[in-house]
C-alpha positions as semicolon CSV with decimal commas, in nm:
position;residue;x (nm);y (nm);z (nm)
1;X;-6,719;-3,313;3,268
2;X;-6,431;-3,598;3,362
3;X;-6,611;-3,672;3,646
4;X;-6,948;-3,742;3,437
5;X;-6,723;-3,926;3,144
6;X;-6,593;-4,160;3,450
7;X;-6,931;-4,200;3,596
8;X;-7,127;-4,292;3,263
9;X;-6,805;-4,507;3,147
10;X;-6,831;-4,686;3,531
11;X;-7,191;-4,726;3,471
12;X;-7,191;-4,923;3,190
13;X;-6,887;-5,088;3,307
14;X;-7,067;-5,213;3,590
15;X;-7,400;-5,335;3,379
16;X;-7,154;-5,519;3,177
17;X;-6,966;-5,685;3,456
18;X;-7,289;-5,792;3,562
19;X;-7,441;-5,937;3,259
20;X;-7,104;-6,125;3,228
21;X;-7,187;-6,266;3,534
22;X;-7,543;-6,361;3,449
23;X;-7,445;-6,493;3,122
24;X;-7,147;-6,706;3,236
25;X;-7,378;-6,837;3,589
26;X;-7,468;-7,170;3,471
27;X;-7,083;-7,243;3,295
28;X;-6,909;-7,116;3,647
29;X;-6,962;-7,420;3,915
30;X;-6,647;-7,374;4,064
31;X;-6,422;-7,203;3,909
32;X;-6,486;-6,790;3,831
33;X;-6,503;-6,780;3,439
34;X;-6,702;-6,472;3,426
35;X;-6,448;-6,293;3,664
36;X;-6,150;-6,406;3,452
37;X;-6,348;-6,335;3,146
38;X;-6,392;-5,965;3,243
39;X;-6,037;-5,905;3,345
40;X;-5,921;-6,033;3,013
41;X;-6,161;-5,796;2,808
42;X;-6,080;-5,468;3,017
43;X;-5,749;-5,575;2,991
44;X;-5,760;-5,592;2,585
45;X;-6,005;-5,276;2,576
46;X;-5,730;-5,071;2,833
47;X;-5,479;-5,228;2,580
48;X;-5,623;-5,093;2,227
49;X;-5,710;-4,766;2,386
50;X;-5,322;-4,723;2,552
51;X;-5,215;-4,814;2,174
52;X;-5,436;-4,590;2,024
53;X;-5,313;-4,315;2,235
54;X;-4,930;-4,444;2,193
55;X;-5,017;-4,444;1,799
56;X;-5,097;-4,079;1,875
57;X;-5,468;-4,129;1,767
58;X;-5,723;-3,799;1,790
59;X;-5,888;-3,891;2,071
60;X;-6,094;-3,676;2,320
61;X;-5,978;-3,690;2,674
62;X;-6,321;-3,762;2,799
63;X;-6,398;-4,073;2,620
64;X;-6,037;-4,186;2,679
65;X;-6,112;-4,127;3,064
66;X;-6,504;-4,279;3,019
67;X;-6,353;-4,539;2,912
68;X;-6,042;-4,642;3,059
69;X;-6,115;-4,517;3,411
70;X;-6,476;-4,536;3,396
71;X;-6,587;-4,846;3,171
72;X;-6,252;-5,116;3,233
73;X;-6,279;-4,966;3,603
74;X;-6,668;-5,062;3,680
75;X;-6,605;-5,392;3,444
76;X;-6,297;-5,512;3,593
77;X;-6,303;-5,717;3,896
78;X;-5,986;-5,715;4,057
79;X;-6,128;-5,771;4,388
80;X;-6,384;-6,005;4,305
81;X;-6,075;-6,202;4,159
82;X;-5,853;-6,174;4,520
83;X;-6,149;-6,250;4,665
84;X;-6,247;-6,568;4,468
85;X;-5,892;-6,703;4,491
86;X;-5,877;-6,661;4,871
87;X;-6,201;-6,829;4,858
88;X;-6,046;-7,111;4,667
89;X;-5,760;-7,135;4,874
90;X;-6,002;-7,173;5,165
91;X;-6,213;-7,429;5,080
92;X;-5,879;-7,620;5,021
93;X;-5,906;-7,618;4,618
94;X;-5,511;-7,545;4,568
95;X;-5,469;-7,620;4,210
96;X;-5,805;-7,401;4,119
97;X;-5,639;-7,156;4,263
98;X;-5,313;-7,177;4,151
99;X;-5,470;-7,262;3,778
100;X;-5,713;-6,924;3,819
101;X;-5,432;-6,653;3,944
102;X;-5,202;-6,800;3,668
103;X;-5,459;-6,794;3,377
104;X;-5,568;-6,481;3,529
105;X;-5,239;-6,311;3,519
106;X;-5,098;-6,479;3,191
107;X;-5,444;-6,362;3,000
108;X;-5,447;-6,056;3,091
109;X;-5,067;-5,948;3,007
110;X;-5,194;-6,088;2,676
111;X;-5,484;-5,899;2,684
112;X;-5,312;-5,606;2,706
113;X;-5,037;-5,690;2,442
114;X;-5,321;-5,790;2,161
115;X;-5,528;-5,479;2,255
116;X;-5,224;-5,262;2,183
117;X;-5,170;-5,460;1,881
118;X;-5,493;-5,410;1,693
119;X;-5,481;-5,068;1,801
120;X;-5,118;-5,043;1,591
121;X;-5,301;-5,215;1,313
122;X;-5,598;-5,006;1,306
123;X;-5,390;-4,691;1,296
């Protein structure tokens, strides 16, 4: 059964990523707002579920592990993200890159850190 939670949870991860992607097309000329955009919210849905489970909230191991493993897994894009900053670097753009690993990094520390947060307050 964890192996189906991860695989429906990586599923929809992935048809989310990609709708992100779709949606955020026309805004993303250069730099990668739909890649930085999913790292932030895995990053603040990893974060409320890691709170809810640190607030010792009943929940079953299989949706923790759909989601956590499964959805943030297929939604992030950690590798698209090294990818598009190499890519950056590349093509000589070193202040989009610098700008995207920071706000990429400093967002999603955040992200985590507010996602435990309303977790705490949900409890």
């Amino acid at each position: 059964m964890e192996w189906l939670a991860i695989f429906i949870g990586g599923g929809m991860g992935s048809l989310a990523r990609f709708g992100m992607t779709k949606t955020f097309a026309s805004w993303a000329t250069e730099f990668p707002v739909a890649t930085l955009l999913s790292n932030l919210l895995a990053c603040l849905i990893l974060g409320f579920v890691a709170g809810l489970v640190a607030q010792k909230a009943q929940l079953s191991p299989l949706l923790k592990l759909g989601i956590t493993t499964g959805f943030c897994g297929g939604f992030s894009t950690f590798s698209t993200f090294g990818l598009e900053s190499v890519g950056l670097l590349s093509n000589g753009k070193l202040l989009l890159a610098g700008a995207y690993v920071l706000a990429s990094v400093a967002l999603c520390f955040v992200g985590i850190w507010v996602g435990q947060m309303l977790a705490r307050q949900s409890s």
